PDB file of C-alpha atoms and ligand atoms in Angstrom:
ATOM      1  CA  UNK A 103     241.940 234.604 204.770  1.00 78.00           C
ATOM      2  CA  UNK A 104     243.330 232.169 202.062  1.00 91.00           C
ATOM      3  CA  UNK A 105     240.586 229.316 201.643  1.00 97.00           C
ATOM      4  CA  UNK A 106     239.931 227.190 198.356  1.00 98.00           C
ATOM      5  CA  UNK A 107     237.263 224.794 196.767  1.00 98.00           C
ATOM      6  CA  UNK A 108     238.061 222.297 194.344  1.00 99.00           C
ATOM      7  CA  UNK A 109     234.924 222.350 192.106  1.00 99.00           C
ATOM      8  CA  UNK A 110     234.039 218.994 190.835  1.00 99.00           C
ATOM      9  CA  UNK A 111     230.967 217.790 188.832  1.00 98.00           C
ATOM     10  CA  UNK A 112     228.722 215.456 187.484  1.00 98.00           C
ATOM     11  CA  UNK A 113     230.042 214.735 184.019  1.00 98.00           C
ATOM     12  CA  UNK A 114     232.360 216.935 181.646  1.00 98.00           C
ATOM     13  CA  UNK A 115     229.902 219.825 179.958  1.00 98.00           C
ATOM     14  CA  UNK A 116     228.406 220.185 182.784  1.00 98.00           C
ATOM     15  CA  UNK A 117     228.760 223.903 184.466  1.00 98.00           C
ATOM     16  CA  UNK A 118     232.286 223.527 186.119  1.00 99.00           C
ATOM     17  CA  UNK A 119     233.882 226.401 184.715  1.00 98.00           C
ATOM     18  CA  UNK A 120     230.250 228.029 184.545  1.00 98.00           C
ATOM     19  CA  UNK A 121     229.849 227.671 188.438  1.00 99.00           C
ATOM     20  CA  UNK A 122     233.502 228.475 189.181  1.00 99.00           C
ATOM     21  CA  UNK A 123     233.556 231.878 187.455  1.00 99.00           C
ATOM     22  CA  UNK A 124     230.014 232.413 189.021  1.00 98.00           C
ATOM     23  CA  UNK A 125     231.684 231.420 192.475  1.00 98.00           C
ATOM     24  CA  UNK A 126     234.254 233.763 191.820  1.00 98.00           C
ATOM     25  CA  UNK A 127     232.545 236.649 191.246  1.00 98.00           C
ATOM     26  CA  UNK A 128     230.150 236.024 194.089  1.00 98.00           C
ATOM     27  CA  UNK A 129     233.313 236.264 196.643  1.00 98.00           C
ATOM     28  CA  UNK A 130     234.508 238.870 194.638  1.00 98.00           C
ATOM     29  CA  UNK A 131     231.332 241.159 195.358  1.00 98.00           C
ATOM     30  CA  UNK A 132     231.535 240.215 199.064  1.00 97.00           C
ATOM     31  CA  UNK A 133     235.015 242.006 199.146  1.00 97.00           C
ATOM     32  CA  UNK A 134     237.265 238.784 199.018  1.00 98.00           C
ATOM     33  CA  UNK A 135     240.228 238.896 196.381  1.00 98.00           C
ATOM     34  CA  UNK A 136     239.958 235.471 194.056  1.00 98.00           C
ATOM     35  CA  UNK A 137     241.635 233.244 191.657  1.00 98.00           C
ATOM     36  CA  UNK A 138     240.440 230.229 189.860  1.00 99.00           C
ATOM     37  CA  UNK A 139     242.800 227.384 188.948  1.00 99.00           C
ATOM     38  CA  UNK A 140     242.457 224.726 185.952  1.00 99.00           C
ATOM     39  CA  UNK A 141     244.820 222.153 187.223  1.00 99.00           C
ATOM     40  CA  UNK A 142     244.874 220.240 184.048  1.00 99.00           C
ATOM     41  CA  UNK A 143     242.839 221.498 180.455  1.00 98.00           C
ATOM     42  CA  UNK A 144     242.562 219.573 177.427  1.00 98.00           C
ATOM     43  CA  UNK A 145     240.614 221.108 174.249  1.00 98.00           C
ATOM     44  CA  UNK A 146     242.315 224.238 172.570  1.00 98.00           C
ATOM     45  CA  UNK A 147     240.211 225.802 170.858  1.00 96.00           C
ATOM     46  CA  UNK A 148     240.811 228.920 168.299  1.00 95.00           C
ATOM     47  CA  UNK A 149     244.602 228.733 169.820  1.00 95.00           C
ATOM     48  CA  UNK A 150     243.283 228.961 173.662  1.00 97.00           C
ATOM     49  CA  UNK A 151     241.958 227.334 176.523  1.00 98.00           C
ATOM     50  CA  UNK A 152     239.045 228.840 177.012  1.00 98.00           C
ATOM     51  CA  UNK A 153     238.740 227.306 180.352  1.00 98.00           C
ATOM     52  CA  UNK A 154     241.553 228.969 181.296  1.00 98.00           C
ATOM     53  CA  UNK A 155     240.413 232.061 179.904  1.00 98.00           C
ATOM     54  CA  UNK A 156     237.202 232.447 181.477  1.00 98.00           C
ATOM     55  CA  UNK A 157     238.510 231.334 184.580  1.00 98.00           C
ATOM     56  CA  UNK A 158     241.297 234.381 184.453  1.00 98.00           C
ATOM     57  CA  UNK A 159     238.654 236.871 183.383  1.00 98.00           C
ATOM     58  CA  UNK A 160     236.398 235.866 186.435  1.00 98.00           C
ATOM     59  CA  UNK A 161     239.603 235.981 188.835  1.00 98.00           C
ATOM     60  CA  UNK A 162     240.296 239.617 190.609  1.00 98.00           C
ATOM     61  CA  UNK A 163     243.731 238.599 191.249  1.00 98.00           C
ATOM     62  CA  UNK A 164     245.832 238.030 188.256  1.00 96.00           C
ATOM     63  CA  UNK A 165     248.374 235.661 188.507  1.00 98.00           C
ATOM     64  CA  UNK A 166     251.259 233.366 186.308  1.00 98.00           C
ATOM     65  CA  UNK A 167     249.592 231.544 183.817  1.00 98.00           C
ATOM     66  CA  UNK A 168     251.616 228.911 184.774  1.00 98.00           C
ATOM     67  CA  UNK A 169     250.507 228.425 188.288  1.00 98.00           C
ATOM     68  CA  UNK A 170     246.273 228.697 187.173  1.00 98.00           C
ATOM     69  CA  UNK A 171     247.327 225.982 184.601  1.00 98.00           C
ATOM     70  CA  UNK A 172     250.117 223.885 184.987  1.00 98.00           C
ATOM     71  CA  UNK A 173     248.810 220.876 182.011  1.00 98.00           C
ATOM     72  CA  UNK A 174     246.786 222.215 179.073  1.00 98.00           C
ATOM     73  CA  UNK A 175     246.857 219.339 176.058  1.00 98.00           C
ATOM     74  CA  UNK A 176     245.493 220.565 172.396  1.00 98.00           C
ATOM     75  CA  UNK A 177     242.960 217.807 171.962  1.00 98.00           C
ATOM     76  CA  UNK A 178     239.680 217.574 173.584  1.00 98.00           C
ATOM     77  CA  UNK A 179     240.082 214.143 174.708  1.00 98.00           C
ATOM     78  CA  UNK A 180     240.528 212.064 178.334  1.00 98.00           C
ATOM     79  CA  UNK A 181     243.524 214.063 179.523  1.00 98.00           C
ATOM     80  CA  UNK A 182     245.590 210.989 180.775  1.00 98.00           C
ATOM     81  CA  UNK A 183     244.997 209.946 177.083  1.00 98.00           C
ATOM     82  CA  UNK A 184     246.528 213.099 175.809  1.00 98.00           C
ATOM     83  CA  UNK A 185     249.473 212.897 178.429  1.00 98.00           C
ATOM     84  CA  UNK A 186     250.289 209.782 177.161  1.00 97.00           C
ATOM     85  CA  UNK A 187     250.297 210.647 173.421  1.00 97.00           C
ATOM     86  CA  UNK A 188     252.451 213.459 174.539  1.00 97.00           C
ATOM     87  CA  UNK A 189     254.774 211.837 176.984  1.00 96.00           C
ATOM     88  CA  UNK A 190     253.530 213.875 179.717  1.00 97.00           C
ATOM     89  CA  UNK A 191     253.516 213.409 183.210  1.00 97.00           C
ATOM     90  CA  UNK A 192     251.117 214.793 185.460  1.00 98.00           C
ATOM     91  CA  UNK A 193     252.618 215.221 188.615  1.00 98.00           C
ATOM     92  CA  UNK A 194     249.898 215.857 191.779  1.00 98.00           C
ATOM     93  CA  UNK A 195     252.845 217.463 193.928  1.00 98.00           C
ATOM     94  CA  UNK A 196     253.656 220.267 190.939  1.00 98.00           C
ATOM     95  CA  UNK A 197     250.164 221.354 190.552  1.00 99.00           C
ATOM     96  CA  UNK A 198     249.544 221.076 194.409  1.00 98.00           C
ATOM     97  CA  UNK A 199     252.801 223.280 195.109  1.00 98.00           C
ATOM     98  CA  UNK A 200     251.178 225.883 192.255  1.00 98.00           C
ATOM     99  CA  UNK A 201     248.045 225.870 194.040  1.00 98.00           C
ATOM    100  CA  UNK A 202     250.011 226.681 196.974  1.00 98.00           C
ATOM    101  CA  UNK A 203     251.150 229.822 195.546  1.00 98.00           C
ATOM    102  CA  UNK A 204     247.444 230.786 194.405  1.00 98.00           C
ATOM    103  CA  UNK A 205     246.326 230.357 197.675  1.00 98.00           C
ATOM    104  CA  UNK A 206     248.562 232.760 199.296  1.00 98.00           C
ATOM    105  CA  UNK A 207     248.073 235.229 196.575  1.00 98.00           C
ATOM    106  CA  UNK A 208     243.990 235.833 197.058  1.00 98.00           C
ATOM    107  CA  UNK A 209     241.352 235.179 199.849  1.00 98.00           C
ATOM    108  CA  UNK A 210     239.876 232.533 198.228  1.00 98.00           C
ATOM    109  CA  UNK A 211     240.976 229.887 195.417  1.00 98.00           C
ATOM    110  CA  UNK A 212     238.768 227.844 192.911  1.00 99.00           C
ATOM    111  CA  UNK A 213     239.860 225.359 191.820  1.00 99.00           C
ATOM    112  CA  UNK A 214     238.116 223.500 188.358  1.00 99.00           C
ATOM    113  CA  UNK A 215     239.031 219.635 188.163  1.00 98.00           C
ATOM    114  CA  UNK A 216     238.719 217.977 184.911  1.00 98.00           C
ATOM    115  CA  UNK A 217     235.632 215.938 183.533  1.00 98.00           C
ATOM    116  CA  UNK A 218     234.099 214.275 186.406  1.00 98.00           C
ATOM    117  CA  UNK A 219     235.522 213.135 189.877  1.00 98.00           C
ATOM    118  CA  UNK A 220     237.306 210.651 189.034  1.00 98.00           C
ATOM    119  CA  UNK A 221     238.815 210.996 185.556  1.00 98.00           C
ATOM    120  CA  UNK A 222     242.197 208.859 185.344  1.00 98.00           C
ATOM    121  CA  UNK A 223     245.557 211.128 185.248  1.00 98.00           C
ATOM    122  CA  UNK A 224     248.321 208.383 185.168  1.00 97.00           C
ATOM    123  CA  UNK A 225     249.929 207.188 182.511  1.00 93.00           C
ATOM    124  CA  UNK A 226     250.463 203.663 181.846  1.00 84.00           C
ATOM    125  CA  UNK A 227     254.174 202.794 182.748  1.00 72.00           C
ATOM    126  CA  UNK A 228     256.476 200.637 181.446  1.00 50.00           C
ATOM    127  CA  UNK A 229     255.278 197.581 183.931  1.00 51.00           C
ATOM    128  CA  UNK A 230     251.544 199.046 183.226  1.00 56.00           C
ATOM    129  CA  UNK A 231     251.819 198.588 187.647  1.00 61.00           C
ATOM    130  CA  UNK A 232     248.086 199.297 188.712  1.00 63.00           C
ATOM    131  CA  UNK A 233     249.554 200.867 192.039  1.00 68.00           C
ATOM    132  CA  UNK A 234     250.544 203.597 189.836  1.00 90.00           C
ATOM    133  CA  UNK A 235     247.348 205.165 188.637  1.00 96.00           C
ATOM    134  CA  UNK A 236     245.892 208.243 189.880  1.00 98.00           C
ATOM    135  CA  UNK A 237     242.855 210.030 189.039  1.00 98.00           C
ATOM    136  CA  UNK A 238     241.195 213.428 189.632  1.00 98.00           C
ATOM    137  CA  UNK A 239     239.963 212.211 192.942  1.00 98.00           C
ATOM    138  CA  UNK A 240     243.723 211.509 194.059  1.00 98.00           C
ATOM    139  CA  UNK A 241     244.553 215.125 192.834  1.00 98.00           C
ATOM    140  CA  UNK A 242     241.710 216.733 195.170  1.00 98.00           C
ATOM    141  CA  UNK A 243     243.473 214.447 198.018  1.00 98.00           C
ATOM    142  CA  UNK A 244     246.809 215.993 197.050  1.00 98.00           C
ATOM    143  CA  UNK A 245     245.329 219.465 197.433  1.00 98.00           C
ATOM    144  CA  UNK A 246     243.633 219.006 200.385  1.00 98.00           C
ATOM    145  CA  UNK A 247     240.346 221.365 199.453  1.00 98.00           C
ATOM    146  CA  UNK A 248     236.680 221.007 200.117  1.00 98.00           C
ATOM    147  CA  UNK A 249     234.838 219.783 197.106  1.00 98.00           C
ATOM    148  CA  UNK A 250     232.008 221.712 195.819  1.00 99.00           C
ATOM    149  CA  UNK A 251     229.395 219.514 193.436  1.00 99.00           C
ATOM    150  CA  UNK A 252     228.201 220.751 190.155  1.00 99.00           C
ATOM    151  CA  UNK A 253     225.515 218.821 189.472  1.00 99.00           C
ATOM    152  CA  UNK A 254     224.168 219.426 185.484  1.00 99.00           C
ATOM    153  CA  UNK A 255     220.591 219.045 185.484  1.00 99.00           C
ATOM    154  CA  UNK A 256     219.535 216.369 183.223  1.00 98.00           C
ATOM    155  CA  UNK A 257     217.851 213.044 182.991  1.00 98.00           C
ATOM    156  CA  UNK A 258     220.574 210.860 184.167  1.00 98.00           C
ATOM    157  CA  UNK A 259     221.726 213.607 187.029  1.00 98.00           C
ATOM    158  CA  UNK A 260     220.704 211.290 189.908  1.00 99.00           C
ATOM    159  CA  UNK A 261     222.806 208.344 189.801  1.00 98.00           C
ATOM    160  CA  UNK A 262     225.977 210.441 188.808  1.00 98.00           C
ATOM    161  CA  UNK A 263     225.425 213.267 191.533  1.00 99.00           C
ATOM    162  CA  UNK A 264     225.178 210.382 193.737  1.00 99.00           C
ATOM    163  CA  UNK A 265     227.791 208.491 192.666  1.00 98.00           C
ATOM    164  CA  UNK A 266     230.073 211.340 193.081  1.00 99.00           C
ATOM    165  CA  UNK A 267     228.887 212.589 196.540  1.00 98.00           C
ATOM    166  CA  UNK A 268     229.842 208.806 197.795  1.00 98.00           C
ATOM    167  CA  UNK A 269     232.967 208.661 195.819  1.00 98.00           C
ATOM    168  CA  UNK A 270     233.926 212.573 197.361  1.00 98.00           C
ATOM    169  CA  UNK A 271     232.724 210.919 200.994  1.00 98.00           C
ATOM    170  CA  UNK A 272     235.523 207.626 200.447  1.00 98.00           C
ATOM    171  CA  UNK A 273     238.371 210.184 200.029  1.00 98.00           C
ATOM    172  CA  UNK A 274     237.479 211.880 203.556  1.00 98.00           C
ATOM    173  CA  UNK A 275     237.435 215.195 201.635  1.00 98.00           C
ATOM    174  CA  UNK A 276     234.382 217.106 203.085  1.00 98.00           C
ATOM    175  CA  UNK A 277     232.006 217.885 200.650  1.00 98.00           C
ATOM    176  CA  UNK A 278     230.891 221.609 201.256  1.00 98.00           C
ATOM    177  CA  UNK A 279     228.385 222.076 199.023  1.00 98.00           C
ATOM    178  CA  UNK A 280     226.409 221.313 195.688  1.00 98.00           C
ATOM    179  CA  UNK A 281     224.964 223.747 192.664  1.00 99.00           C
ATOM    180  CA  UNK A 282     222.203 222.725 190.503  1.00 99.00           C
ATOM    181  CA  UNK A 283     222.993 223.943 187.108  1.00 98.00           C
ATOM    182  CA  UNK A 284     219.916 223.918 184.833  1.00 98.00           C
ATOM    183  CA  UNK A 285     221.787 223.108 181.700  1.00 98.00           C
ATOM    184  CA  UNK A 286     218.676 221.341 180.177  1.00 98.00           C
ATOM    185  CA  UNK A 287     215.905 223.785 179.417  1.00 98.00           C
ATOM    186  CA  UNK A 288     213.482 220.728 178.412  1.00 98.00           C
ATOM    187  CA  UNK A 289     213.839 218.362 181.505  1.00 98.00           C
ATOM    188  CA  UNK A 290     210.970 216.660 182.711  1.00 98.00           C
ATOM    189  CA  UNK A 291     209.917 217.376 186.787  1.00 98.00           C
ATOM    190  CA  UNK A 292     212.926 219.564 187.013  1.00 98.00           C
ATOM    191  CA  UNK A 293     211.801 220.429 190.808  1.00 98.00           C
ATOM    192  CA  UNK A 294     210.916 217.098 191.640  1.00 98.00           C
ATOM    193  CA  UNK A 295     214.447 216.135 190.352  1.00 98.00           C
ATOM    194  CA  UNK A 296     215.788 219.137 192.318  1.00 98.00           C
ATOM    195  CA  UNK A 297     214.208 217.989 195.401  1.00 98.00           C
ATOM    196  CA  UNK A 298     215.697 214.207 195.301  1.00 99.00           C
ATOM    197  CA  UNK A 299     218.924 215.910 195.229  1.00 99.00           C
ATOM    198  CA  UNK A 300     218.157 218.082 198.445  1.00 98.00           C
ATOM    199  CA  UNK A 301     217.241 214.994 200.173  1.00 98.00           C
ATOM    200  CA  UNK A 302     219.600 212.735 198.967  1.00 98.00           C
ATOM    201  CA  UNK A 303     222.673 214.694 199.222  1.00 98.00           C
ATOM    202  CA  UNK A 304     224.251 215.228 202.614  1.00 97.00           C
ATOM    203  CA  UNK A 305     225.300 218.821 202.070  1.00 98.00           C
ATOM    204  CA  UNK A 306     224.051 221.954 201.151  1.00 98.00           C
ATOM    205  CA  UNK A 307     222.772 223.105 197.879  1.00 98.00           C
ATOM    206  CA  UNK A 308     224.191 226.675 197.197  1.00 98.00           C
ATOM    207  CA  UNK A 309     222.111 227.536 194.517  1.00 98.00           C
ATOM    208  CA  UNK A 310     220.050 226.426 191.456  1.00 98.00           C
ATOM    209  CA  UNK A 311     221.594 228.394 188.599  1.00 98.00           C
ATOM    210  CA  UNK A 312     218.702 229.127 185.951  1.00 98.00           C
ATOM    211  CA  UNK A 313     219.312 227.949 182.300  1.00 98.00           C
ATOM    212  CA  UNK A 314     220.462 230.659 180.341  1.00 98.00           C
ATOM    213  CA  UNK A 315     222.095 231.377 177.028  1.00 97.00           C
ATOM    214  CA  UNK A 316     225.004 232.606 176.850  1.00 96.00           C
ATOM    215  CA  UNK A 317     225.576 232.014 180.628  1.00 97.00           C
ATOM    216  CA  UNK A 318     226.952 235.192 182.512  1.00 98.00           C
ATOM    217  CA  UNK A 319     228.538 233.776 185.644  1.00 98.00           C
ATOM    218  CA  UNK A 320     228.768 237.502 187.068  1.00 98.00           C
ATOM    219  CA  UNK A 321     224.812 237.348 186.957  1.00 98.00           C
ATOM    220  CA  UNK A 322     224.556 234.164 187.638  1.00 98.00           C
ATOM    221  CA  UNK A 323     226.636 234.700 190.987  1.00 98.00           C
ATOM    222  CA  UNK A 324     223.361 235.790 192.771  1.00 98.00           C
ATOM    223  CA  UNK A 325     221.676 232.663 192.441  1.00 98.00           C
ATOM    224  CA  UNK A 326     224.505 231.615 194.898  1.00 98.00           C
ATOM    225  CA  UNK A 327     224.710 231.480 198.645  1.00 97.00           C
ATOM    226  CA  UNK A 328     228.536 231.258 199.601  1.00 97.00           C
ATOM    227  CA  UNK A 329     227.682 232.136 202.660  1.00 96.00           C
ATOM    228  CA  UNK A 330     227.338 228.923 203.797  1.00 91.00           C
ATOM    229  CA  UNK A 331     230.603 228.403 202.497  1.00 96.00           C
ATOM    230  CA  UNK A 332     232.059 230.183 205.372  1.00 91.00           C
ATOM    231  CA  UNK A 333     230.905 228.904 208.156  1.00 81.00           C
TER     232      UNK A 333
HETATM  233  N1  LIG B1244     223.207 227.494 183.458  1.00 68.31           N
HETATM  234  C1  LIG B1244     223.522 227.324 182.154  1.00 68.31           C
HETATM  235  N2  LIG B1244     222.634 227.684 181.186  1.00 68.31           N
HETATM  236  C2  LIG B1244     222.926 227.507 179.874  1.00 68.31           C
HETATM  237  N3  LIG B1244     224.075 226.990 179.416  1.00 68.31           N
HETATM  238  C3  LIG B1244     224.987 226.616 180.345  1.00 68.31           C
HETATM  239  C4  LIG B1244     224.763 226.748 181.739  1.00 68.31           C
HETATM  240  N4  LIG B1244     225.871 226.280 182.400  1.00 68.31           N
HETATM  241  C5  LIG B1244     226.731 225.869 181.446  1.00 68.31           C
HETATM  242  N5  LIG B1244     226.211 226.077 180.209  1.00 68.31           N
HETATM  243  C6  LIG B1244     226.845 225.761 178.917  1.00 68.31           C
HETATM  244  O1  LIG B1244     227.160 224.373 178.923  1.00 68.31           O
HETATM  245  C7  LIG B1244     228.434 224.160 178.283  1.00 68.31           C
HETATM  246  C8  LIG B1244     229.372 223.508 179.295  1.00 68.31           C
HETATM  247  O2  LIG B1244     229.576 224.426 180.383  1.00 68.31           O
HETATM  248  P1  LIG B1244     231.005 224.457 181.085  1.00 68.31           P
HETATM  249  O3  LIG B1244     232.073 224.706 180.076  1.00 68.31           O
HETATM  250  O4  LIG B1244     230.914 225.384 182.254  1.00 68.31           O
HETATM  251  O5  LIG B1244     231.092 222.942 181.572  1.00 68.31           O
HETATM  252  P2  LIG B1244     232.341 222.189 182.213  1.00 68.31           P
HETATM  253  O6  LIG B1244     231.785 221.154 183.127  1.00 68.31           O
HETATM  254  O7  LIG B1244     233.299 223.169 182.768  1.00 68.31           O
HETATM  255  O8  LIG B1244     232.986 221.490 180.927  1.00 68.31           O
HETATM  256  P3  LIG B1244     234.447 220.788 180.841  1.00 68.31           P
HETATM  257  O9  LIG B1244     234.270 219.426 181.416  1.00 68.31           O
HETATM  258  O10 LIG B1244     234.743 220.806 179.371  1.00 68.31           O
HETATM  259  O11 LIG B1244     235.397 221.647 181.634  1.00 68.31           O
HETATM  260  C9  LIG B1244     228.939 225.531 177.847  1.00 68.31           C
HETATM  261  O12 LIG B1244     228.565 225.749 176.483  1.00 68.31           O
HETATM  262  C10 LIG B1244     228.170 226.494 178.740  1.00 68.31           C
HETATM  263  O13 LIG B1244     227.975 227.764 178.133  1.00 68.31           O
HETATM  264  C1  LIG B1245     237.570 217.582 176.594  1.00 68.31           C
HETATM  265  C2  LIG B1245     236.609 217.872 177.739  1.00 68.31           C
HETATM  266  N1  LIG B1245     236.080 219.219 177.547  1.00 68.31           N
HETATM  267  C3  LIG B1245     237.296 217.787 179.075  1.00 68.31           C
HETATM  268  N2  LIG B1245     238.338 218.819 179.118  1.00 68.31           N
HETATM  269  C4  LIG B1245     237.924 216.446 179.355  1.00 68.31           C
HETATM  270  C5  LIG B1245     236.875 215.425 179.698  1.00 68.31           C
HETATM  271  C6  LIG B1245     237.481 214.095 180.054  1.00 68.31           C
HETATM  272  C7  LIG B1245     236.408 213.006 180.251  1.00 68.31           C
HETATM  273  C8  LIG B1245     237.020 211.655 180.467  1.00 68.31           C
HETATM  274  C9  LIG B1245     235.921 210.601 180.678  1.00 68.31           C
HETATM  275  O1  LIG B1245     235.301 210.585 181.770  1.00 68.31           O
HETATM  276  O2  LIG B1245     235.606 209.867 179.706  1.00 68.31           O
HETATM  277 MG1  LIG B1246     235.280 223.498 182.368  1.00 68.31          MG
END
């Protein structure tokens, strides 16, 4: 079996790694070998990615750090930014031939995009040509992967979870699944919110992932049902 997600979400701080380790270790228990992939990082911090590093620890097969991270930039700014300031190009055909090699090493591959869906990746050229920019939506076209929506749950949720699930529909890129992640212990009608969503969205919601400090995505994996992921 070698089948992948890209994991997308509602806003940057939202769960994506969170949910991605969680997913990982839920396939893991159900006897599937796993790697997570962070295309593109930007925020060192304390001389690593922890990103990266959580996503590795969460993966049962261990792989090139090169392939789970192709870009990582040191400041924790709009990564197109930070490929610019380092003359950087992100090329959509390097990453997609790494994930390539992920996917044939383990059952399943997770792959974390960066911010929200549609986060810019291009650098402005010489001619500045429009036709030239690319964003994190382009790069989950390039990879060819179902998206999976982490929505964080938070006044505000509604309109970006929605916003997302119709920008995911444009590409043609099914859209497998969504997670509520309770990241806001104080939000008003939380259940009310949480039942918008359910009718809102057209696609399943996988789980609703409890607030909890310091998140443990290997408990947190039960609140998951990838099962519907594998249909
Ligand atoms: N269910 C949860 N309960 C409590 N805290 C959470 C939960 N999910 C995520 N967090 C916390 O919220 C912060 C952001 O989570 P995470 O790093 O997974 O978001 P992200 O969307 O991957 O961020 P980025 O856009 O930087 O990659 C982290 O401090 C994390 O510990
Ligand atoms: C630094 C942060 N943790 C993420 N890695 C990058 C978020 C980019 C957000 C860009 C934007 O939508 O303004
Ligand atoms: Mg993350």
């Amino acid at each position: 079996m070698a089948t992948g997600f890209f994991v997308t979400g509602t806003d940057t701080g939202i769960g994506k790694t969170t949910v991605s380790c969680a997913l990982l270790h839920a396939f893991f228990t159900q006897g599937y070998t796993t790697v997570g992939m962070k295309p593109v990082v930007s925020g060192q911090e304390d001389g690593v990615w922890q990103d990266v590093e959580y996503l590795k620890v969460a993966s049962s097969a261990k792989l090139p750090q090169e392939l789970i991270n192709p870009y990582a930039f040191v400041e924790p700014i709009a990564p197109h930014i930070a490929a610019q300031q380092t003359h950087t190009r992100i090329d959509l055909s390097h990453i997609r031939q790494s994930c390539e090699k992920l996917l044939a090493a383990a059952d399943v591959t997770i792959v974390e995009g960066v911010g929200g869906f549609m986060v810019p990746l291009s650098i402005s050229g010489e001619s500045g040509a429009t036709d030239q920019q690319y964003d994190t939506s382009d790069l989950a076209c390039e990879l060819g992967l179902p998206i999976i929506l982490v929505v964080g749950m938070r006044l505000g949720c509604l309109n970006h979870a929605l916003l997302t699930a119709h920008a995911v529909v444009a590409t043609g890129l099914p859209l497998a699944g969504w997670v509520a992640n309770q990241i806001d212990p104080a939000m008003l009608q939380p259940a009310a919110n949480l039942q918008t969503l359910t009718e809102w969205l057209d696609c399943p919601l996988l789980g609703v992932l409890p607030y909890q400090r310091p998140p443990d995505p290997q408990q947190l994996a039960q609140y998951l049902d990838i099962d519907r992921l594998l249909r």
